[in-house]
Structure formats: C-alpha cells, structure tokens
Amino acid sequence: MNVISVSNVTKSFKVFKERASTLKDRIVNKRKNKYDIYLALDEVSLDIKQGETVGLIGRNGSGKSTLLKLLTGILYPDRGNIDIKGKVSSLLELGAGFHPDFTGRENIFMNAAILGLSKKEIKNKLDQIIAFSELKNYIENPVRSYSSGMYMRLAFSVAIMVEPDILLIDEVLAVGDAAFQQKCMDQLLRLRNKGTTIVFVSHDLGSVEKLCDRVLWIKNGKVAEDGNPRKVIDKYLSYLSDEENKRLIEENTSHQQSNESELELEDGLNETNEIIDETRWGNKFIEIIDVKLTDDLNNAKFGFLSGEPMKIHIKYKANKDVEEPVFGCGIHTIDNIHCYGTNTFIDKVYIEKLKKNDDGTMIFNIPSIDLVAGTFLITVAVHDINGNQYDYHDRKYSFKISSLANDVGIVKINHEWIHKV
C-alpha cells in the first residue's frame, strides 16, 4: 500500500534581484521589484510504500529539501497533488520551538507537544529521551548554556521518540560524536524494522546506502534515477566526477589564460624575458612543452573516479642532441607526501638518442588509478642517465580523485576479506 503519493508536483520560488521597494515607491512611482522564477521541482511524481525507506540524494539546490517540506505541509505545490496516509513526524530543523531560557526538561515537554505527543505520552517517554540524549547531568540547565552539539542531541532525542507512521529526515544525522551518530542510526534502523516509512535526505552517501531500501537522485528539480541504492549512488558519483572534471578544465583554462597574460605583460617590461618559476628547473637540452591528463580515449580530464584509467601525456622538444634521455613521473598528495615515482630507466624503456629539433610525446599510461578520494599533484621530468636535469616540473599539475568507497589513506590496495569459523 502506498502511504505517500506525489503526482506531477511543481514548485517554484520568486528570487528578487534588488532590495524590496518601499510602499511609497510602489504608490508614487508605481515601482515593482524585479525577480526571476526559480523552478525548484518540475513535474515530480513518486510513490512510497508502507514500511519503505527512501533516500533522496542530489546536489545543493536540486530540490530535495523542497520536496520534503512539501511532504510535511510547510510548503504547498504550485501544481500537482500530494497524498499522505498516516501520522507524520519530520526532522527538518532540529530544535525548532526550543526556548533558550527554558531548561532541557521544559523544552522536552514543549518540543514533544509540538511534534504531537500528549502530556501523558511525554511523561512516559521522558526518561528514555533524557537517557538517549546522554544529558542527564545538564537537563535542569537552560538550553542557552548548552553547546551546539548538546542542543542538537536533545532535539534529535525528542524527535526520534515520537515513533510516527511516516518519518521525514533532512540532513540531521551529523549530531554529536561518532558514538552518538551510530546510536541515532541504530534507532532509525529500529524504527524501520517496526514498519515506519522513512524518507531520508542526506549528502552522507554511506548512511543513505546503509539505511535505505531505495534511492532517488533528484537533479535540477526532476527525478534523474530511482532504484537500487548502490546502483543509483554509483551513477550519482559518476555524474559528480564528470561535473568536477568540467569545472577543473574550465579552471585550468582560465589559469592558463591568466598566466599567458602575465607573460605578455612581463615580456613588455623585461628585455631578457626571464620568468622565475620555482617549480621548474633544468638546462632545457630537452624541454617539456606541454603536459596533459586524459582518460583512455584521450579526452582531457582532471577529475577521475578511483579505479578509472588515466594517461599523462608529456609533450617534449629537443633543443640539442642528447643520448639516452630518461623521462620520469611522480604522484604526490596535496600535502606533499610522495605516493609513487618511476622513470623510463627503472622500467627499462630505453630511448637511444634524440636529435636537435626532434619532438614527440611520452605517455605514462595508468590502466587503473588506484588512489582514495583526494587531490593529488604530478611531477614530470626528463634528465640524463646520471640524473642531470634537462627539464623538471615539480608538482606543477593537479587532479582529483572521487571514490565510490569510504576507505581512507592514500592508495587502494587490492584485497579481500575471508571469514573462517
């Protein structure tokens, strides 16, 4: 049985471009404030069954929270219908209704009443709420003396004990320390197992996958994907990686144009045309003239998913005859930890000789970039067999890694778990 039915719902907002005009302006000058229409939700339809736990994911501004507020009745749709069956409790803004001058105990009674509990029900649950919040020693203090973490603990403890038919949650699980967050998650799992229908909005994809039976990805006010949590999350992360790559390409292009403008200005002021670059040195017998990162199809790329292929193209030109040049490449973390480095000599890839004006491209091909999520820096170099540098580019190029997993460290080590009993 469907307990939530959303049919062709559209919701828009007016975004004003300037300061609101005064009543005098409106009457005397017949002035009207200019505004744009922001379409938060566009013809959204979905059905949620009784006992189902559904996660809503998407970028900021995609319409997730707007949909949740429509379900609670805080907002009303411009068009479309919403049908909800059962008692609804929402955790949209923890602590809404708390009074700073009241004690924790007094605020429990007031906030629980707002959420629909009778005085008798509150008294029956009071000890549970206080125990869950772990604020027994502070419960008689006014909440203005609470830290932000204590405040959020108390608010979540009240809201979670209502035990409604339908629970709507918007980004409120990041309360307290790790142990308390786990306790909150355990309580939500207990509610789910009791048959409570849960709609859960979060950017914590690990929690979404753990808690939800089904995930909806909302993109630009529309449902982009709806289905298995792992499958939808993987598609969403791939999309985020592509979007980040586009942003990095635009940022890199803008940076290059800025550098070119600075060089042109420097050329006009400095007769020797000498530009000091502390990240580059060498005698330029062989000169690295371009470095490009791509995917396996040679498309320019700066953002990669962990495990994707990556190529580093090192374009060079020989300014003198050189014997047995060696090309090298290294990868560093953003805080300058050296992850990996190698060169053509180590890998037994020999180049006998380059003549003056020879040019070409060395490609460092990585079939699977097995790094955890983070920003990384690349060093490229070319030198002679004894290590004398022709051209050394020290951590001049960057890329970002996104990951589908929550592992930590620097590199992803191929592994498996084996359980023996």
mmCIF file of C-alpha atoms in Angstrom, residues 87-418:
data_model
loop_
_atom_site.group_PDB
_atom_site.id
_atom_site.type_symbol
_atom_site.label_atom_id
_atom_site.label_comp_id
_atom_site.label_asym_id
_atom_site.label_seq_id
_atom_site.Cartn_x
_atom_site.Cartn_y
_atom_site.Cartn_z
ATOM 1 C CA LYS A 87 0.897 10.218 11.294
ATOM 2 C CA VAL A 88 3.863 12.236 10.044
ATOM 3 C CA SER A 89 6.853 13.454 12.037
ATOM 4 C CA SER A 90 9.664 15.452 10.481
ATOM 5 C CA LEU A 91 13.251 16.164 11.461
ATOM 6 C CA LEU A 92 13.862 19.129 9.175
ATOM 7 C CA GLU A 93 15.248 21.681 11.607
ATOM 8 C CA LEU A 94 16.286 20.192 14.904
ATOM 9 C CA GLY A 95 15.322 22.280 17.878
ATOM 10 C CA ALA A 96 12.627 24.318 16.145
ATOM 11 C CA GLY A 97 10.492 25.578 19.029
ATOM 12 C CA PHE A 98 13.215 25.314 21.705
ATOM 13 C CA HIS A 99 13.297 28.283 24.074
ATOM 14 C CA PRO A 100 16.805 29.254 25.233
ATOM 15 C CA ASP A 101 15.651 30.310 28.714
ATOM 16 C CA PHE A 102 13.809 27.047 29.431
ATOM 17 C CA THR A 103 15.609 24.061 30.913
ATOM 18 C CA GLY A 104 16.266 20.938 28.887
ATOM 19 C CA ARG A 105 13.404 19.169 30.675
ATOM 20 C CA GLU A 106 10.957 22.020 29.946
ATOM 21 C CA ASN A 107 11.990 22.076 26.305
ATOM 22 C CA ILE A 108 11.405 18.339 26.026
ATOM 23 C CA PHE A 109 7.769 18.816 27.062
ATOM 24 C CA MET A 110 7.294 21.797 24.746
ATOM 25 C CA ASN A 111 9.018 20.293 21.702
ATOM 26 C CA ALA A 112 7.393 16.862 22.073
ATOM 27 C CA ALA A 113 3.977 18.559 22.280
ATOM 28 C CA ILE A 114 4.742 20.380 19.018
ATOM 29 C CA LEU A 115 5.577 17.001 17.454
ATOM 30 C CA GLY A 116 2.201 15.581 18.516
ATOM 31 C CA LEU A 117 2.691 13.767 21.822
ATOM 32 C CA SER A 118 0.236 14.190 24.697
ATOM 33 C CA LYS A 119 1.469 15.191 28.146
ATOM 34 C CA LYS A 120 0.958 11.630 29.387
ATOM 35 C CA GLU A 121 2.951 10.192 26.460
ATOM 36 C CA ILE A 122 5.751 12.681 27.090
ATOM 37 C CA LYS A 123 5.936 11.690 30.775
ATOM 38 C CA ASN A 124 6.108 8.024 29.806
ATOM 39 C CA LYS A 125 8.958 8.690 27.363
ATOM 40 C CA LEU A 126 10.785 11.355 29.406
ATOM 41 C CA ASP A 127 13.365 9.032 30.947
ATOM 42 C CA GLN A 128 14.018 7.428 27.570
ATOM 43 C CA ILE A 129 14.543 10.816 25.907
ATOM 44 C CA ILE A 130 16.945 12.001 28.604
ATOM 45 C CA ALA A 131 18.870 8.716 28.567
ATOM 46 C CA PHE A 132 19.117 8.745 24.773
ATOM 47 C CA SER A 133 20.419 12.328 24.749
ATOM 48 C CA GLU A 134 23.067 11.474 27.390
ATOM 49 C CA LEU A 135 22.368 14.882 29.012
ATOM 50 C CA LYS A 136 21.175 13.713 32.447
ATOM 51 C CA ASN A 137 23.652 15.984 34.272
ATOM 52 C CA TYR A 138 22.583 19.047 32.282
ATOM 53 C CA ILE A 139 18.840 18.500 31.855
ATOM 54 C CA GLU A 140 17.907 21.109 34.516
ATOM 55 C CA ASN A 141 20.127 23.786 32.941
ATOM 56 C CA PRO A 142 18.693 26.355 30.475
ATOM 57 C CA VAL A 143 19.488 25.286 26.908
ATOM 58 C CA ARG A 144 21.228 28.623 26.238
ATOM 59 C CA SER A 145 24.108 27.167 28.270
ATOM 60 C CA TYR A 146 24.308 24.074 26.001
ATOM 61 C CA SER A 147 26.946 23.639 23.356
ATOM 62 C CA SER A 148 25.670 23.273 19.791
ATOM 63 C CA GLY A 149 26.293 19.514 19.989
ATOM 64 C CA MET A 150 24.306 19.171 23.221
ATOM 65 C CA TYR A 151 21.478 21.235 21.746
ATOM 66 C CA MET A 152 21.273 19.008 18.683
ATOM 67 C CA ARG A 153 21.430 15.844 20.795
ATOM 68 C CA LEU A 154 18.436 16.913 22.847
ATOM 69 C CA ALA A 155 16.429 17.946 19.777
ATOM 70 C CA PHE A 156 17.131 14.674 17.949
ATOM 71 C CA SER A 157 16.324 12.619 21.056
ATOM 72 C CA VAL A 158 12.904 14.260 21.320
ATOM 73 C CA ALA A 159 12.104 13.902 17.629
ATOM 74 C CA ILE A 160 13.196 10.282 17.349
ATOM 75 C CA MET A 161 10.972 9.120 20.219
ATOM 76 C CA VAL A 162 7.694 10.214 18.569
ATOM 77 C CA GLU A 163 7.620 6.903 16.612
ATOM 78 C CA PRO A 164 5.313 8.089 13.786
ATOM 79 C CA ASP A 165 3.903 6.175 10.820
ATOM 80 C CA ILE A 166 5.998 8.328 8.462
ATOM 81 C CA LEU A 167 9.314 9.957 9.402
ATOM 82 C CA LEU A 168 10.834 12.675 7.197
ATOM 83 C CA ILE A 169 14.526 13.442 7.798
ATOM 84 C CA ASP A 170 16.608 16.239 6.280
ATOM 85 C CA GLU A 171 20.375 16.277 6.939
ATOM 86 C CA VAL A 172 20.183 15.877 10.707
ATOM 87 C CA LEU A 173 22.261 12.772 11.437
ATOM 88 C CA ALA A 174 25.516 14.705 11.929
ATOM 89 C CA VAL A 175 24.781 15.320 15.604
ATOM 90 C CA GLY A 176 27.227 14.735 18.429
ATOM 91 C CA ASP A 177 30.254 12.482 18.295
ATOM 92 C CA ALA A 178 30.704 9.300 16.258
ATOM 93 C CA ALA A 179 29.252 7.075 19.007
ATOM 94 C CA PHE A 180 26.088 9.186 19.275
ATOM 95 C CA GLN A 181 25.699 9.292 15.482
ATOM 96 C CA GLN A 182 25.845 5.492 15.444
ATOM 97 C CA LYS A 183 23.198 5.373 18.179
ATOM 98 C CA CYS A 184 20.965 7.655 16.079
ATOM 99 C CA MET A 185 21.433 5.388 13.075
ATOM 100 C CA ASP A 186 20.616 2.302 15.189
ATOM 101 C CA GLN A 187 17.391 3.957 16.395
ATOM 102 C CA LEU A 188 16.381 4.758 12.819
ATOM 103 C CA LEU A 189 17.048 1.147 11.844
ATOM 104 C CA ARG A 190 14.821 0.006 14.727
ATOM 105 C CA LEU A 191 12.031 2.303 13.525
ATOM 106 C CA ARG A 192 12.440 0.923 10.017
ATOM 107 C CA ASN A 193 12.219 -2.645 11.291
ATOM 108 C CA LYS A 194 8.989 -1.740 13.118
ATOM 109 C CA GLY A 195 7.447 -0.707 9.795
ATOM 110 C CA THR A 196 7.921 3.069 9.937
ATOM 111 C CA THR A 197 8.081 4.653 6.491
ATOM 112 C CA ILE A 198 11.206 6.846 6.290
ATOM 113 C CA VAL A 199 12.153 9.469 3.713
ATOM 114 C CA PHE A 200 15.769 10.452 4.217
ATOM 115 C CA VAL A 201 17.662 13.386 2.636
ATOM 116 C CA SER A 202 21.437 13.370 3.073
ATOM 117 C CA HIS A 203 24.799 14.024 1.427
ATOM 118 C CA ASP A 204 26.252 11.177 3.510
ATOM 119 C CA LEU A 205 26.004 8.507 0.835
ATOM 120 C CA GLY A 206 27.311 5.805 3.183
ATOM 121 C CA SER A 207 24.395 6.392 5.567
ATOM 122 C CA VAL A 208 21.944 6.538 2.655
ATOM 123 C CA GLU A 209 23.109 3.171 1.346
ATOM 124 C CA LYS A 210 23.034 1.623 4.833
ATOM 125 C CA LEU A 211 19.592 2.884 5.787
ATOM 126 C CA CYS A 212 17.603 2.950 2.553
ATOM 127 C CA ASP A 213 15.789 0.285 0.540
ATOM 128 C CA ARG A 214 15.550 2.614 -2.447
ATOM 129 C CA VAL A 215 17.225 5.860 -3.554
ATOM 130 C CA LEU A 216 16.003 8.729 -5.715
ATOM 131 C CA TRP A 217 18.532 11.038 -7.346
ATOM 132 C CA ILE A 218 16.985 14.466 -7.863
ATOM 133 C CA LYS A 219 18.700 16.617 -10.485
ATOM 134 C CA ASN A 220 17.580 20.139 -11.396
ATOM 135 C CA GLY A 221 14.123 19.604 -9.919
ATOM 136 C CA LYS A 222 13.468 16.263 -11.655
ATOM 137 C CA VAL A 223 13.909 12.620 -10.663
ATOM 138 C CA ALA A 224 17.001 11.538 -12.627
ATOM 139 C CA GLU A 225 17.224 7.977 -11.211
ATOM 140 C CA ASP A 226 15.078 5.825 -8.924
ATOM 141 C CA GLY A 227 16.045 2.346 -7.780
ATOM 142 C CA ASN A 228 18.652 0.191 -6.038
ATOM 143 C CA PRO A 229 20.744 2.320 -3.618
ATOM 144 C CA ARG A 230 24.170 1.105 -4.809
ATOM 145 C CA LYS A 231 23.267 1.488 -8.486
ATOM 146 C CA VAL A 232 21.807 4.993 -8.109
ATOM 147 C CA ILE A 233 24.658 6.176 -5.857
ATOM 148 C CA ASP A 234 27.240 4.898 -8.367
ATOM 149 C CA LYS A 235 25.539 6.840 -11.175
ATOM 150 C CA TYR A 236 25.340 9.944 -8.995
ATOM 151 C CA LEU A 237 29.035 9.754 -8.077
ATOM 152 C CA SER A 238 29.967 9.279 -11.744
ATOM 153 C CA TYR A 239 27.943 12.401 -12.541
ATOM 154 C CA LEU A 240 29.686 14.341 -9.752
ATOM 155 C CA SER A 241 33.053 13.212 -11.081
ATOM 156 C CA ASP A 242 32.175 14.405 -14.598
ATOM 157 C CA GLU A 243 30.912 17.748 -13.266
ATOM 158 C CA GLU A 244 34.057 18.222 -11.192
ATOM 159 C CA ASN A 245 36.158 17.395 -14.239
ATOM 160 C CA LYS A 246 34.350 20.070 -16.278
ATOM 161 C CA ARG A 247 34.920 22.595 -13.513
ATOM 162 C CA LEU A 248 38.614 21.733 -13.279
ATOM 163 C CA ILE A 249 39.044 22.024 -17.059
ATOM 164 C CA GLU A 250 37.423 25.474 -17.022
ATOM 165 C CA GLU A 251 39.527 26.475 -14.024
ATOM 166 C CA ASN A 252 42.706 25.214 -15.697
ATOM 167 C CA THR A 253 41.876 27.026 -18.960
ATOM 168 C CA SER A 254 41.232 30.253 -17.050
ATOM 169 C CA HIS A 255 44.506 29.801 -15.143
ATOM 170 C CA GLN A 256 46.455 29.254 -18.368
ATOM 171 C CA GLN A 257 44.940 32.364 -19.956
ATOM 172 C CA SER A 258 45.839 34.364 -16.854
ATOM 173 C CA ASN A 259 49.421 33.071 -16.987
ATOM 174 C CA GLU A 260 49.685 33.920 -20.681
ATOM 175 C CA SER A 261 48.511 37.477 -19.954
ATOM 176 C CA GLU A 262 51.104 37.792 -17.208
ATOM 177 C CA LEU A 263 53.811 36.509 -19.560
ATOM 178 C CA GLU A 264 52.828 39.038 -22.222
ATOM 179 C CA LEU A 265 52.991 41.824 -19.644
ATOM 180 C CA GLU A 266 56.353 40.566 -18.414
ATOM 181 C CA ASP A 267 57.665 40.428 -21.993
ATOM 182 C CA GLY A 268 56.793 44.073 -22.424
ATOM 183 C CA LEU A 269 58.647 45.099 -19.256
ATOM 184 C CA ASN A 270 61.621 42.748 -19.185
ATOM 185 C CA GLU A 271 64.071 42.775 -22.093
ATOM 186 C CA THR A 272 65.569 39.401 -21.138
ATOM 187 C CA ASN A 273 62.103 37.766 -20.968
ATOM 188 C CA GLU A 274 63.271 35.737 -17.940
ATOM 189 C CA ILE A 275 60.401 34.435 -15.843
ATOM 190 C CA ILE A 276 61.229 32.942 -12.465
ATOM 191 C CA ASP A 277 59.410 29.655 -11.850
ATOM 192 C CA GLU A 278 60.398 27.980 -8.599
ATOM 193 C CA THR A 279 58.594 24.757 -9.575
ATOM 194 C CA ARG A 280 60.634 24.253 -12.752
ATOM 195 C CA TRP A 281 64.366 23.958 -13.448
ATOM 196 C CA GLY A 282 66.891 22.344 -15.811
ATOM 197 C CA ASN A 283 69.168 23.228 -18.706
ATOM 198 C CA LYS A 284 66.412 22.731 -21.322
ATOM 199 C CA PHE A 285 68.523 20.468 -23.559
ATOM 200 C CA ILE A 286 65.177 18.697 -23.790
ATOM 201 C CA GLU A 287 62.184 20.883 -22.989
ATOM 202 C CA ILE A 288 58.800 19.715 -21.750
ATOM 203 C CA ILE A 289 56.410 21.977 -23.639
ATOM 204 C CA ASP A 290 53.044 20.559 -22.515
ATOM 205 C CA VAL A 291 51.572 18.094 -20.008
ATOM 206 C CA LYS A 292 48.015 16.844 -20.424
ATOM 207 C CA LEU A 293 45.888 14.419 -18.397
ATOM 208 C CA THR A 294 43.317 12.329 -20.258
ATOM 209 C CA ASP A 295 41.118 9.270 -19.989
ATOM 210 C CA ASP A 296 41.816 6.145 -22.025
ATOM 211 C CA LEU A 297 40.109 7.756 -25.064
ATOM 212 C CA ASN A 298 42.469 10.755 -24.856
ATOM 213 C CA ASN A 299 39.768 13.163 -23.663
ATOM 214 C CA ALA A 300 41.190 15.898 -21.427
ATOM 215 C CA LYS A 301 40.345 15.176 -17.803
ATOM 216 C CA PHE A 302 41.214 16.462 -14.326
ATOM 217 C CA GLY A 303 38.696 14.533 -12.220
ATOM 218 C CA PHE A 304 38.788 10.734 -12.065
ATOM 219 C CA LEU A 305 36.900 8.008 -10.234
ATOM 220 C CA SER A 306 39.182 5.728 -8.246
ATOM 221 C CA GLY A 307 39.995 2.749 -10.456
ATOM 222 C CA GLU A 308 39.480 4.583 -13.765
ATOM 223 C CA PRO A 309 42.238 4.632 -16.409
ATOM 224 C CA MET A 310 44.415 7.733 -16.630
ATOM 225 C CA LYS A 311 47.061 8.872 -19.104
ATOM 226 C CA ILE A 312 49.717 11.533 -18.557
ATOM 227 C CA HIS A 313 50.884 12.948 -21.912
ATOM 228 C CA ILE A 314 54.336 14.589 -21.739
ATOM 229 C CA LYS A 315 54.997 16.561 -24.919
ATOM 230 C CA TYR A 316 58.658 17.455 -25.467
ATOM 231 C CA LYS A 317 61.107 19.103 -27.864
ATOM 232 C CA ALA A 318 64.866 18.533 -28.103
ATOM 233 C CA ASN A 319 66.942 21.719 -28.243
ATOM 234 C CA LYS A 320 70.246 19.796 -28.508
ATOM 235 C CA ASP A 321 71.428 16.326 -29.436
ATOM 236 C CA VAL A 322 71.156 14.117 -26.324
ATOM 237 C CA GLU A 323 71.999 10.481 -25.639
ATOM 238 C CA GLU A 324 69.716 8.158 -23.676
ATOM 239 C CA PRO A 325 67.253 10.661 -22.176
ATOM 240 C CA VAL A 326 65.197 9.451 -19.214
ATOM 241 C CA PHE A 327 61.565 10.536 -18.674
ATOM 242 C CA GLY A 328 60.078 10.335 -15.194
ATOM 243 C CA CYS A 329 56.767 10.822 -13.449
ATOM 244 C CA GLY A 330 55.735 11.100 -9.800
ATOM 245 C CA ILE A 331 52.468 11.470 -7.888
ATOM 246 C CA HIS A 332 52.127 13.344 -4.571
ATOM 247 C CA THR A 333 49.287 14.110 -2.187
ATOM 248 C CA ILE A 334 48.204 17.725 -1.755
ATOM 249 C CA ASP A 335 50.242 17.831 1.482
ATOM 250 C CA ASN A 336 53.339 16.665 -0.422
ATOM 251 C CA ILE A 337 53.515 13.009 0.582
ATOM 252 C CA HIS A 338 55.228 11.155 -2.258
ATOM 253 C CA CYS A 339 52.816 8.395 -3.346
ATOM 254 C CA TYR A 340 54.737 6.917 -6.244
ATOM 255 C CA GLY A 341 57.503 7.702 -8.711
ATOM 256 C CA THR A 342 59.221 5.920 -11.565
ATOM 257 C CA ASN A 343 61.018 6.614 -14.839
ATOM 258 C CA THR A 344 61.798 5.010 -18.163
ATOM 259 C CA PHE A 345 65.212 3.795 -16.939
ATOM 260 C CA ILE A 346 63.688 1.968 -13.955
ATOM 261 C CA ASP A 347 61.011 0.463 -16.205
ATOM 262 C CA LYS A 348 63.607 -0.487 -18.857
ATOM 263 C CA VAL A 349 62.110 1.660 -21.597
ATOM 264 C CA TYR A 350 65.178 2.920 -23.479
ATOM 265 C CA ILE A 351 65.432 5.870 -25.871
ATOM 266 C CA GLU A 352 68.817 5.757 -27.592
ATOM 267 C CA LYS A 353 69.108 9.310 -28.880
ATOM 268 C CA LEU A 354 67.187 12.488 -29.608
ATOM 269 C CA LYS A 355 68.484 14.952 -32.190
ATOM 270 C CA LYS A 356 68.092 18.702 -32.068
ATOM 271 C CA ASN A 357 64.540 19.795 -33.069
ATOM 272 C CA ASP A 358 63.144 16.275 -32.540
ATOM 273 C CA ASP A 359 59.788 16.364 -30.796
ATOM 274 C CA GLY A 360 57.267 13.850 -29.560
ATOM 275 C CA THR A 361 55.090 12.726 -26.662
ATOM 276 C CA MET A 362 55.801 10.282 -23.879
ATOM 277 C CA ILE A 363 52.627 8.776 -22.427
ATOM 278 C CA PHE A 364 52.556 7.464 -18.869
ATOM 279 C CA ASN A 365 49.601 5.066 -19.063
ATOM 280 C CA ILE A 366 47.865 4.047 -15.821
ATOM 281 C CA PRO A 367 45.233 1.348 -16.535
ATOM 282 C CA SER A 368 43.698 1.854 -13.060
ATOM 283 C CA ILE A 369 44.401 4.894 -10.884
ATOM 284 C CA ASP A 370 44.019 3.134 -7.532
ATOM 285 C CA LEU A 371 44.030 6.096 -5.163
ATOM 286 C CA VAL A 372 41.499 7.059 -2.496
ATOM 287 C CA ALA A 373 39.473 10.262 -2.786
ATOM 288 C CA GLY A 374 41.517 13.459 -2.668
ATOM 289 C CA THR A 375 43.571 15.990 -4.601
ATOM 290 C CA PHE A 376 46.928 14.885 -5.999
ATOM 291 C CA LEU A 377 49.907 16.598 -7.646
ATOM 292 C CA ILE A 378 52.018 15.355 -10.545
ATOM 293 C CA THR A 379 55.740 15.823 -11.128
ATOM 294 C CA VAL A 380 57.184 15.169 -14.608
ATOM 295 C CA ALA A 381 60.824 15.378 -15.639
ATOM 296 C CA VAL A 382 63.372 14.488 -18.278
ATOM 297 C CA HIS A 383 67.064 14.071 -17.420
ATOM 298 C CA ASP A 384 70.193 12.237 -18.482
ATOM 299 C CA ILE A 385 71.294 8.815 -17.329
ATOM 300 C CA ASN A 386 73.172 10.357 -14.363
ATOM 301 C CA GLY A 387 70.205 12.406 -13.139
ATOM 302 C CA ASN A 388 71.261 15.804 -14.526
ATOM 303 C CA GLN A 389 68.007 17.598 -15.202
ATOM 304 C CA TYR A 390 67.014 18.761 -18.651
ATOM 305 C CA ASP A 391 63.564 19.918 -17.526
ATOM 306 C CA TYR A 392 61.984 19.241 -14.145
ATOM 307 C CA HIS A 393 58.364 20.222 -13.392
ATOM 308 C CA ASP A 394 57.916 19.855 -9.630
ATOM 309 C CA ARG A 395 54.292 19.175 -8.616
ATOM 310 C CA LYS A 396 53.001 21.590 -11.256
ATOM 311 C CA TYR A 397 49.886 19.635 -12.288
ATOM 312 C CA SER A 398 46.929 18.531 -10.203
ATOM 313 C CA PHE A 399 43.984 16.160 -10.469
ATOM 314 C CA LYS A 400 41.188 14.998 -8.188
ATOM 315 C CA ILE A 401 40.026 11.506 -7.318
ATOM 316 C CA SER A 402 36.458 10.636 -6.305
ATOM 317 C CA SER A 403 35.688 7.256 -4.809
ATOM 318 C CA LEU A 404 32.654 5.024 -4.502
ATOM 319 C CA ALA A 405 34.027 3.677 -1.213
ATOM 320 C CA ASN A 406 34.727 5.276 2.166
ATOM 321 C CA ASP A 407 38.203 3.808 2.594
ATOM 322 C CA VAL A 408 40.969 6.034 3.923
ATOM 323 C CA GLY A 409 44.677 6.561 3.350
ATOM 324 C CA ILE A 410 46.374 7.280 0.026
ATOM 325 C CA VAL A 411 46.286 4.202 -2.196
ATOM 326 C CA LYS A 412 43.679 1.497 -2.707
ATOM 327 C CA ILE A 413 45.220 -1.917 -2.119
ATOM 328 C CA ASN A 414 43.610 -4.844 -3.915
ATOM 329 C CA HIS A 415 42.318 -7.116 -1.162
ATOM 330 C CA GLU A 416 39.587 -9.416 0.068
ATOM 331 C CA TRP A 417 38.162 -10.465 3.460
ATOM 332 C CA ILE A 418 37.981 -14.155 4.362
#
